[in-house]
Amino acid sequence: MDNNKILIFDTTLRDGEQSPGASMNIAEKIQIALQLEKLNVDIIEAGFAAASPGDFDAIAKIADVVNNSRVCSLARAVDSDIKAAGEAIQKAKMNRIHTFIATSPIHMEYKLKMTPDEVIKRAVKAVTYARTFVDDVEFSLEDAGRSEMSFMKEITQAVIEAGAKTINLPDTVGYRLPTEIYNMVKEMVDFCEDKAIISLHNHNDLGLAVANTLAGIQAGARQVECTINGLGERAGNAAMEEVVMTLKTRKDFFAKNDKIFDTNINTKEIYTASRLVATITGIEPQPNKAIVGKNAFAHESGIHQDGVLKHQETYEIMKPEDIGIEQNNSIVLGKHSGRAAFRDKLNTLGFDDINDKELNIAFDRFKILCDKKKDILDDDIRMIITDEKLNVEKIYELISLQLSDFSGGIPSAVVSIKYDGKVIVDAAIGNGTVDAVFKTIDRITGFNGKLLEYQVNSVTEGKDALAKVICKVSFEGELPTIGHGLNIDTMLASARAYVSALNSYLSLK
Ligand code: KIV
Ligand code: ZN
């Protein structure tokens, strides 16, 4: 292996999905996996196969469609987990099982209730069994950040002998500081020599996940685990875009013996990946989030604006184009644009994998939008395509919506929905228009939804901007699903989002 190549292990679909409220359905996970492949991620942790039949199916489908990234499943160090992981990733062109057990005194004593010797035996058994499914096995010392070095070395030696090729050292609770991570990684790299790749997995509880990851790279870690937008359990994981762009922007700093630390990531796909993950999970990066936040390249102060206009590098250390943001979100097409120009635009926006059927549907939606909105921007087109891709499941299809609401009156809605080839129409009143619309949909479908979250955002600026609605709904008291709706009319977008959440719920059943 090229000794200065940093492997990017993306766990957006596993640790990222453990972010509160970030559960995704299979179609959504596949969309993200395909985007991760476009990014050129080395390893995609597609999920935790033993967690649920839905997780297993999602991993198996991702294993089937992804060609150029290694597909991995997480597994606890127990036979049933490893078997599920091995079977789920079986079809992948390149695969990996990632098995783990906790190694810190506090976890071994209170959580596992196992002695260190028992932990080593379990780890060796797990790795040995995992190797019967795949050649590539990663072993994680959960809570390595709070584990004792002598024990870490002992268990690491044992699992390497059993066949583990990557040793991952998670700072599971985000406790460590960069110098401590540097020292831990250095000692483990020296200990392992070239028998295994040392990997890092840093949580962000103290806001140090990226700094710790970079310190680990300096100490010799050659795989880093991270997520898009820094999603993940609690305060999240190291944000991939921050790690990758730091290595790219500060090549000078990270050079060793004149060799530059590099990743395989196609940074021009970062912005699309970030938008897709934010849209699917409904978790928007904070506006001032490094690299992908709304304000990351915005200059408010006159002095800064003046400087950037005179010479970009006065106040910008990276270019927006580096992460795939087109300069000035240019006005693109109009109502006279044809299908060929539309397809051409999609290609330049990175949607080159779209089939003819998807193109036709998107083109019709684009034409309808042209009649209502003056300037169609790249972000509008991007959202139309994303919305289509996320709403493939159409068990119930919203046909029309009619509202009556006036100050002091009783809001009511008439909704028509297509189900099983028939159009069903019904009406209801509510405490507000949103309430009336959602109640009517419940009446038509017979499913009772509890609205847990409702977000409205505009895709671009302007009074005529497209509204993007995300609803998180729990149907029949079960785990919530997320629905997406896009329309120039906010209430229509809301109705679509609610129906989309229901379709997502039904597709998981
Ligand atoms: O944070 C952690 O320790 C993990 C392991 C399962 C790798 O996510
Ligand atoms: Zn984690």
Coordinates of C-alpha atoms and ligand atoms in Angstrom, one line a residue:
M1 CA 0.0 0.0 0.0
D2 CA 1.1 3.5 -0.8
N3 CA 2.3 4.6 2.7
N4 CA 1.0 8.1 2.4
K5 CA -2.5 7.2 1.2
I6 CA -5.2 7.9 3.8
L7 CA -8.1 5.5 3.4
I8 CA -11.5 7.1 3.9
F9 CA -13.9 4.8 5.7
D10 CA -17.4 6.4 5.6
T11 CA -19.8 5.4 8.3
T12 CA -22.7 7.8 7.5
L13 CA -25.0 4.9 6.9
R14 CA -24.1 3.2 10.2
D15 CA -22.8 5.5 12.9
G16 CA -24.4 8.5 11.1
E17 CA -27.7 6.7 11.1
Q18 CA -27.4 6.5 14.9
S19 CA -27.8 10.3 15.1
P20 CA -31.1 10.9 16.9
G21 CA -33.8 11.2 14.2
A22 CA -31.6 10.2 11.2
S23 CA -33.1 6.8 10.3
M24 CA -33.3 6.2 6.6
N25 CA -35.2 3.8 4.4
I26 CA -33.6 1.5 1.9
A27 CA -34.0 3.7 -1.2
E28 CA -32.5 6.6 0.7
K29 CA -29.5 4.5 1.9
I30 CA -28.9 3.3 -1.7
Q31 CA -28.9 6.9 -2.9
I32 CA -26.3 7.9 -0.3
A33 CA -24.2 4.8 -1.0
L34 CA -24.1 5.7 -4.7
Q35 CA -23.1 9.2 -3.9
L36 CA -20.3 7.9 -1.6
E37 CA -19.1 5.8 -4.5
K38 CA -19.0 8.9 -6.7
L39 CA -17.0 10.6 -3.9
N40 CA -14.6 7.7 -4.3
V41 CA -14.8 6.6 -0.7
D42 CA -12.6 3.6 -0.1
I43 CA -14.9 1.8 2.3
I44 CA -18.6 2.3 2.9
E45 CA -19.9 1.0 6.2
A46 CA -23.4 0.3 4.9
G47 CA -25.0 -0.7 8.3
F48 CA -25.2 -3.2 11.0
A49 CA -26.6 -6.3 9.4
A50 CA -27.8 -8.0 12.6
A51 CA -29.7 -4.9 13.8
S52 CA -32.9 -5.5 11.8
P53 CA -34.1 -7.2 8.6
G54 CA -34.3 -3.7 7.1
D55 CA -30.6 -3.1 7.8
F56 CA -29.7 -6.5 6.4
D57 CA -31.6 -5.8 3.2
A58 CA -30.2 -2.3 2.8
I59 CA -26.6 -3.6 3.1
A60 CA -27.3 -6.5 0.7
K61 CA -28.7 -4.1 -1.9
I62 CA -25.8 -1.7 -1.5
A63 CA -23.4 -4.6 -1.8
D64 CA -25.1 -5.4 -5.1
V65 CA -25.1 -1.9 -6.7
V66 CA -21.8 -0.5 -5.5
N67 CA -18.8 -1.4 -7.7
N68 CA -15.9 0.7 -6.8
S69 CA -15.9 1.1 -3.0
R70 CA -15.5 -1.7 -0.5
V71 CA -18.8 -2.5 1.3
C72 CA -18.6 -3.3 5.0
S73 CA -21.0 -4.4 7.7
L74 CA -20.6 -3.9 11.4
A75 CA -20.9 -6.9 13.7
R76 CA -20.5 -7.4 17.4
A77 CA -18.1 -10.1 18.3
V78 CA -20.8 -12.7 18.3
D79 CA -21.4 -15.5 15.8
S80 CA -25.0 -14.5 14.8
D81 CA -23.9 -10.9 14.1
I82 CA -20.9 -12.0 12.0
K83 CA -23.0 -14.5 10.1
A84 CA -25.5 -11.8 9.3
A85 CA -22.7 -9.4 8.2
G86 CA -21.0 -12.0 6.1
E87 CA -24.2 -12.9 4.3
A88 CA -25.3 -9.3 3.7
I89 CA -22.1 -8.3 2.0
Q90 CA -21.6 -11.5 0.2
K91 CA -22.4 -10.1 -3.3
A92 CA -20.1 -7.0 -3.0
K93 CA -17.2 -6.8 -5.5
M94 CA -15.0 -5.9 -2.5
N95 CA -16.2 -6.5 1.1
R96 CA -15.2 -6.3 4.7
I97 CA -16.5 -7.4 8.1
H98 CA -16.0 -4.9 10.9
T99 CA -16.2 -6.6 14.3
F100 CA -15.7 -5.0 17.7
I101 CA -15.7 -5.5 21.4
A102 CA -15.0 -3.0 24.2
T103 CA -11.5 -3.0 25.7
S104 CA -11.7 -0.3 28.4
P105 CA -11.8 -1.4 32.0
I106 CA -15.1 0.5 32.6
H107 CA -16.8 -1.2 29.6
M108 CA -15.4 -4.7 30.3
E109 CA -16.5 -4.6 34.0
Y110 CA -19.8 -2.9 33.8
K111 CA -21.2 -3.4 30.3
L112 CA -19.7 -6.7 29.2
K113 CA -19.2 -8.2 32.7
M114 CA -16.2 -10.0 31.2
T115 CA -12.6 -10.4 32.3
P116 CA -9.9 -9.1 29.9
D117 CA -9.0 -12.7 29.1
E118 CA -12.5 -13.5 28.1
V119 CA -12.6 -10.4 26.0
I120 CA -9.5 -11.5 24.1
K121 CA -10.9 -15.0 23.5
R122 CA -14.1 -13.6 22.2
A123 CA -12.3 -11.2 19.9
V124 CA -10.1 -13.9 18.5
K125 CA -13.1 -16.2 17.9
A126 CA -15.0 -13.4 16.2
V127 CA -12.1 -12.5 13.9
T128 CA -11.4 -16.2 13.1
Y129 CA -15.1 -16.7 12.2
A130 CA -15.3 -13.5 10.2
R131 CA -12.3 -14.7 8.1
T132 CA -14.4 -17.7 7.0
F133 CA -16.6 -15.2 5.1
V134 CA -14.2 -12.6 3.9
D135 CA -10.4 -11.9 3.6
D136 CA -10.7 -8.4 4.8
V137 CA -11.6 -8.1 8.5
E138 CA -11.4 -5.0 10.6
F139 CA -11.3 -5.2 14.4
S140 CA -12.3 -2.3 16.7
L141 CA -11.2 -1.9 20.3
E142 CA -14.4 -0.1 21.4
D143 CA -13.5 2.7 23.8
A144 CA -9.8 2.5 22.9
G145 CA -9.6 6.1 24.0
R146 CA -10.1 4.9 27.6
S147 CA -8.3 1.6 27.3
E148 CA -5.0 0.6 28.8
M149 CA -2.1 0.5 26.4
S150 CA -0.7 -2.9 27.6
F151 CA -4.1 -4.5 27.1
M152 CA -4.6 -2.9 23.7
K153 CA -1.3 -4.4 22.5
E154 CA -2.2 -7.8 23.9
I155 CA -5.6 -8.0 22.2
T156 CA -4.3 -6.4 19.0
Q157 CA -1.5 -9.0 18.6
A158 CA -4.1 -11.8 19.2
V159 CA -6.6 -10.5 16.6
I160 CA -3.8 -9.8 14.0
E161 CA -2.7 -13.4 14.4
A162 CA -6.3 -14.5 13.9
G163 CA -6.4 -12.6 10.6
A164 CA -7.5 -8.9 11.3
K165 CA -6.0 -6.6 8.7
T166 CA -7.2 -3.2 10.1
I167 CA -7.1 -2.3 13.8
N168 CA -9.5 0.5 14.6
L169 CA -9.0 2.6 17.8
P170 CA -12.3 4.4 18.5
D171 CA -12.4 7.3 20.9
T172 CA -16.0 6.2 21.5
V173 CA -16.9 8.8 24.0
G174 CA -15.0 11.7 22.4
Y175 CA -12.8 12.2 25.5
R176 CA -9.3 12.5 24.2
L177 CA -7.2 15.5 23.1
P178 CA -5.1 15.7 19.9
T179 CA -1.8 15.1 21.7
E180 CA -3.1 12.1 23.5
I181 CA -4.5 10.6 20.3
Y182 CA -1.2 11.3 18.6
N183 CA 0.7 9.4 21.3
M184 CA -1.8 6.5 21.4
V185 CA -1.7 6.0 17.6
K186 CA 2.1 6.4 17.4
E187 CA 2.6 3.7 20.0
M188 CA 0.2 1.3 18.2
V189 CA 1.6 2.0 14.8
D190 CA 5.1 1.2 16.1
F191 CA 3.7 -1.9 17.8
C192 CA 1.9 -3.2 14.7
E193 CA 4.7 -2.3 12.3
D194 CA 3.2 -3.2 8.9
K195 CA 1.2 -6.1 10.0
A196 CA -2.1 -4.1 10.1
I197 CA -3.4 -0.7 9.2
I198 CA -4.2 1.5 12.1
S199 CA -7.5 3.3 11.9
L200 CA -9.2 6.0 13.9
H201 CA -12.8 6.6 14.8
N202 CA -13.3 9.8 16.7
H203 CA -16.5 11.1 18.3
N204 CA -17.1 14.8 18.7
D205 CA -18.3 15.2 22.3
L206 CA -15.7 17.9 23.0
G207 CA -15.7 19.2 19.4
L208 CA -12.3 17.6 18.8
A209 CA -13.2 14.7 16.4
V210 CA -11.5 16.3 13.3
A211 CA -8.5 17.6 15.2
N212 CA -8.0 14.2 16.8
T213 CA -8.3 12.5 13.4
L214 CA -5.7 14.8 11.9
A215 CA -3.4 14.2 14.9
G216 CA -3.8 10.5 14.4
I217 CA -2.9 10.8 10.7
Q218 CA 0.3 12.6 11.7
A219 CA 1.1 9.7 14.0
G220 CA 0.7 7.1 11.3
A221 CA -3.0 6.2 11.1
R222 CA -3.7 5.3 7.5
Q223 CA -7.5 4.8 7.7
V224 CA -9.9 7.3 9.1
E225 CA -13.6 6.7 9.9
C226 CA -15.8 9.7 9.3
T227 CA -19.3 10.8 8.2
I228 CA -20.8 13.3 5.9
N229 CA -21.7 16.5 7.7
G230 CA -20.2 14.9 10.9
L231 CA -23.4 13.0 11.6
G232 CA -23.2 10.3 14.2
E233 CA -24.1 9.1 17.7
R234 CA -24.6 12.1 20.1
A235 CA -22.3 15.0 19.0
G236 CA -21.4 13.0 15.9
N237 CA -18.2 11.7 14.3
A238 CA -15.3 13.4 12.5
A239 CA -16.8 15.2 9.4
M240 CA -15.4 13.7 6.3
E241 CA -15.4 17.0 4.3
E242 CA -13.4 18.7 7.1
V243 CA -10.7 16.0 7.3
V244 CA -10.4 15.7 3.5
M245 CA -10.3 19.4 2.8
T246 CA -7.8 20.0 5.6
L247 CA -5.5 17.4 4.0
K248 CA -6.0 19.0 0.6
T249 CA -5.7 22.6 1.7
R250 CA -2.7 22.0 4.0
K251 CA -0.7 19.7 1.9
D252 CA 2.3 21.7 2.9
F253 CA 1.8 20.9 6.6
F254 CA 1.0 17.2 6.1
A255 CA 3.9 16.5 3.8
K256 CA 6.3 13.8 5.2
N257 CA 9.7 13.1 3.6
D258 CA 8.5 15.1 0.6
K259 CA 5.5 12.8 0.2
I260 CA 2.1 14.3 0.4
F261 CA -0.7 12.6 2.4
D262 CA -3.5 12.1 0.1
T263 CA -7.0 10.6 -0.1
N264 CA -8.8 9.2 -3.1
I265 CA -11.7 11.5 -2.5
N266 CA -13.2 13.4 -5.5
T267 CA -13.7 16.6 -3.5
K268 CA -16.0 18.0 -6.2
E269 CA -18.7 15.6 -5.0
I270 CA -18.6 16.9 -1.4
Y271 CA -21.3 19.5 -1.7
T272 CA -23.7 17.1 -3.5
A273 CA -23.1 14.5 -0.8
S274 CA -23.7 17.0 2.0
R275 CA -26.9 18.2 0.4
L276 CA -28.2 14.7 -0.2
V277 CA -27.5 13.6 3.4
A278 CA -29.1 16.8 4.8
T279 CA -32.1 16.4 2.6
I280 CA -32.6 12.7 3.5
T281 CA -32.0 13.0 7.2
G282 CA -33.6 16.4 7.7
I283 CA -30.5 17.4 9.7
E284 CA -29.2 20.6 8.1
P285 CA -25.5 21.5 8.9
Q286 CA -25.3 24.6 11.1
P287 CA -24.9 27.7 8.8
N288 CA -21.4 28.3 10.0
K289 CA -20.3 24.6 9.6
A290 CA -16.9 24.4 8.0
I291 CA -16.8 23.5 4.3
V292 CA -20.5 22.7 3.7
G293 CA -22.4 25.2 5.9
K294 CA -24.5 27.8 4.1
N295 CA -22.1 30.6 5.2
A296 CA -18.9 28.7 4.7
F297 CA -18.0 30.8 1.6
A298 CA -20.2 33.8 2.3
H299 CA -18.4 37.1 3.0
E300 CA -20.6 39.6 4.9
S301 CA -18.1 42.3 5.8
G302 CA -17.5 45.0 3.1
I303 CA -13.7 44.7 3.7
H304 CA -13.8 41.0 3.0
Q305 CA -16.0 41.3 0.0
D306 CA -13.7 44.0 -1.4
G307 CA -10.7 41.8 -0.8
V308 CA -12.1 38.7 -2.4
L309 CA -13.2 40.7 -5.5
K310 CA -9.7 42.0 -5.9
H311 CA -8.0 38.7 -5.2
Q312 CA -9.9 35.6 -4.1
E313 CA -7.1 34.3 -1.9
T314 CA -7.2 37.4 0.4
Y315 CA -9.9 35.8 2.4
E316 CA -10.5 32.4 0.9
I317 CA -8.3 29.4 1.5
M318 CA -10.4 27.1 -0.6
K319 CA -12.5 27.7 -3.7
P320 CA -16.2 26.8 -3.6
E321 CA -15.7 25.0 -6.9
D322 CA -13.3 22.6 -5.1
I323 CA -16.2 21.0 -3.3
G324 CA -18.5 21.2 -6.3
I325 CA -20.4 24.5 -5.6
E326 CA -20.9 26.2 -8.9
Q327 CA -20.0 29.8 -8.8
N328 CA -23.0 32.2 -8.5
N329 CA -25.6 29.3 -8.7
S330 CA -26.2 30.5 -12.3
I331 CA -29.6 30.9 -13.9
V332 CA -29.8 27.9 -16.1
L333 CA -32.7 27.0 -18.3
G334 CA -36.0 28.5 -19.2
K335 CA -39.4 27.4 -20.5
H336 CA -38.0 27.2 -24.1
S337 CA -35.2 24.8 -23.1
G338 CA -35.5 21.4 -24.6
R339 CA -35.0 17.9 -23.2
A340 CA -31.4 17.7 -24.6
A341 CA -30.4 20.9 -22.8
F342 CA -32.0 19.7 -19.7
R343 CA -30.1 16.4 -19.8
D344 CA -26.9 18.3 -20.5
K345 CA -27.5 20.4 -17.4
L346 CA -28.1 17.3 -15.3
N347 CA -24.8 15.9 -16.5
T348 CA -23.0 19.0 -15.4
L349 CA -24.7 18.8 -12.0
G350 CA -23.4 15.3 -11.6
F351 CA -26.7 13.4 -12.3
D352 CA -25.3 11.5 -15.2
D353 CA -26.8 8.2 -14.1
I354 CA -30.4 9.2 -14.6
N355 CA -32.5 6.9 -16.9
D356 CA -34.9 8.0 -19.6
K357 CA -38.0 7.5 -17.4
E358 CA -36.6 9.5 -14.6
L359 CA -35.5 12.2 -17.1
N360 CA -39.0 12.5 -18.5
I361 CA -40.6 12.8 -15.1
A362 CA -38.0 15.4 -14.0
F363 CA -38.4 17.3 -17.3
D364 CA -42.2 17.5 -16.9
R365 CA -41.7 18.9 -13.4
F366 CA -39.2 21.4 -14.6
K367 CA -41.6 22.6 -17.3
I368 CA -44.4 23.1 -14.7
L369 CA -42.0 25.0 -12.6
C370 CA -41.0 27.2 -15.5
D371 CA -44.5 28.5 -15.7
K372 CA -44.5 29.5 -12.1
K373 CA -40.9 30.6 -11.3
K374 CA -39.0 33.3 -13.1
D375 CA -35.4 32.1 -12.7
I376 CA -34.7 28.4 -12.5
L377 CA -31.4 27.9 -10.6
D378 CA -29.1 25.0 -10.3
D379 CA -30.3 24.3 -6.8
D380 CA -33.9 24.0 -8.1
I381 CA -32.9 21.4 -10.7
R382 CA -30.8 19.6 -8.1
M383 CA -33.8 19.4 -5.7
I384 CA -36.3 18.3 -8.4
I385 CA -34.0 15.3 -9.2
T386 CA -33.3 14.5 -5.5
D387 CA -37.0 14.7 -4.7
E388 CA -37.8 12.3 -7.6
K389 CA -35.2 9.8 -6.5
L390 CA -36.4 9.9 -2.9
N391 CA -40.0 9.4 -3.8
V392 CA -39.7 6.3 -5.9
E393 CA -42.1 4.4 -3.6
K394 CA -45.5 5.6 -4.5
I395 CA -48.0 3.3 -2.8
Y396 CA -50.2 6.4 -2.2
E397 CA -49.9 9.2 -4.6
L398 CA -51.2 12.7 -3.9
I399 CA -53.3 13.9 -6.9
S400 CA -54.7 17.2 -5.7
L401 CA -55.3 19.4 -2.7
Q402 CA -57.9 22.1 -2.2
L403 CA -57.8 24.4 0.9
S404 CA -60.2 26.8 2.4
D405 CA -58.9 29.0 5.1
F406 CA -59.7 32.6 6.0
S407 CA -59.0 34.6 9.2
G408 CA -61.4 33.6 11.9
G409 CA -62.9 30.7 9.8
I410 CA -62.4 27.0 10.2
P411 CA -59.5 25.6 8.0
S412 CA -60.6 22.7 5.9
A413 CA -58.9 20.6 3.2
V414 CA -60.2 18.4 0.3
V415 CA -57.6 15.9 -0.8
S416 CA -57.5 13.3 -3.6
I417 CA -55.1 10.4 -3.5
K418 CA -54.5 7.6 -5.8
Y419 CA -54.2 4.1 -4.3
D420 CA -54.2 0.8 -6.1
G421 CA -55.3 2.5 -9.4
K422 CA -58.3 4.2 -7.8
V423 CA -58.6 7.9 -6.8
I424 CA -60.1 8.5 -3.3
V425 CA -61.4 11.9 -2.3
D426 CA -62.1 13.1 1.2
A427 CA -62.2 16.2 3.4
A428 CA -61.6 17.2 7.0
I429 CA -61.4 20.3 9.1
G430 CA -58.4 21.0 11.4
N431 CA -57.0 23.5 13.9
G432 CA -54.9 24.9 11.1
T433 CA -54.4 24.2 7.4
V434 CA -51.5 21.7 8.1
D435 CA -53.6 19.9 10.6
A436 CA -56.6 19.8 8.2
V437 CA -54.5 18.5 5.3
F438 CA -52.8 15.8 7.4
K439 CA -56.0 14.7 9.0
T440 CA -57.6 14.3 5.6
I441 CA -54.7 12.2 4.4
D442 CA -55.2 10.0 7.6
R443 CA -58.9 9.6 6.8
I444 CA -58.2 8.5 3.2
T445 CA -55.4 6.1 4.0
G446 CA -56.7 4.7 7.3
F447 CA -53.2 5.2 8.9
N448 CA -53.0 7.4 11.9
G449 CA -49.9 9.5 11.9
K450 CA -48.3 11.5 14.7
L451 CA -46.3 14.4 13.4
L452 CA -43.1 14.6 15.3
E453 CA -41.2 17.2 13.2
Y454 CA -42.2 19.6 10.4
Q455 CA -39.6 21.6 8.6
V456 CA -40.1 24.1 5.8
N457 CA -37.1 25.6 3.9
S458 CA -36.9 27.5 0.7
V459 CA -34.5 26.0 -1.9
T460 CA -33.3 29.3 -3.2
E461 CA -34.0 33.0 -2.5
G462 CA -37.1 34.9 -3.7
K463 CA -40.8 34.9 -3.0
D464 CA -41.3 32.4 -5.8
A465 CA -38.8 29.9 -4.4
L466 CA -39.5 26.2 -4.2
A467 CA -40.6 25.1 -0.8
K468 CA -38.8 22.0 0.6
V469 CA -40.8 20.3 3.4
I470 CA -39.6 17.5 5.6
C471 CA -42.0 15.6 7.9
K472 CA -41.1 13.1 10.5
V473 CA -44.1 11.0 11.3
S474 CA -44.8 8.0 13.5
F475 CA -47.6 5.9 12.0
E476 CA -49.5 3.4 14.2
G477 CA -47.2 4.3 17.1
E478 CA -44.2 2.7 15.3
L479 CA -40.7 4.1 14.6
P480 CA -40.8 7.4 12.8
T481 CA -40.2 7.7 9.1
I482 CA -39.2 10.8 7.2
G483 CA -41.0 12.2 4.1
H484 CA -39.9 14.8 1.6
G485 CA -42.1 17.2 -0.4
L486 CA -41.1 19.8 -2.9
N487 CA -43.4 22.4 -4.5
I488 CA -43.7 26.1 -5.1
D489 CA -46.8 25.9 -3.0
T490 CA -45.9 25.2 0.6
M491 CA -49.1 23.4 1.5
L492 CA -48.8 21.1 -1.5
A493 CA -45.2 20.4 -0.6
S494 CA -46.4 19.6 3.0
A495 CA -49.1 17.2 1.8
R496 CA -46.5 15.5 -0.5
A497 CA -44.0 15.2 2.4
Y498 CA -46.7 13.6 4.7
V499 CA -47.7 11.1 2.0
S500 CA -44.0 10.4 1.3
A501 CA -43.4 9.6 5.0
L502 CA -46.4 7.1 4.8
N503 CA -45.0 5.5 1.7
S504 CA -41.6 5.1 3.4
Y505 CA -43.3 3.6 6.5
L506 CA -45.2 1.1 4.3
S507 CA -42.1 0.2 2.3
L508 CA -40.3 -0.8 5.5
K509 CA -43.2 -3.2 6.6
Ligands
KIV1 O1 -17.8 4.6 18.5 C1 -17.5 3.4 18.4 O2 -16.8 2.9 19.3 C2 -18.1 2.7 17.3 C3 -17.5 1.3 17.1 C4 -18.6 0.3 16.9 C5 -16.5 1.4 16.0 O3 -18.9 3.2 16.6
ZN2 ZN -18.9 5.4 16.8

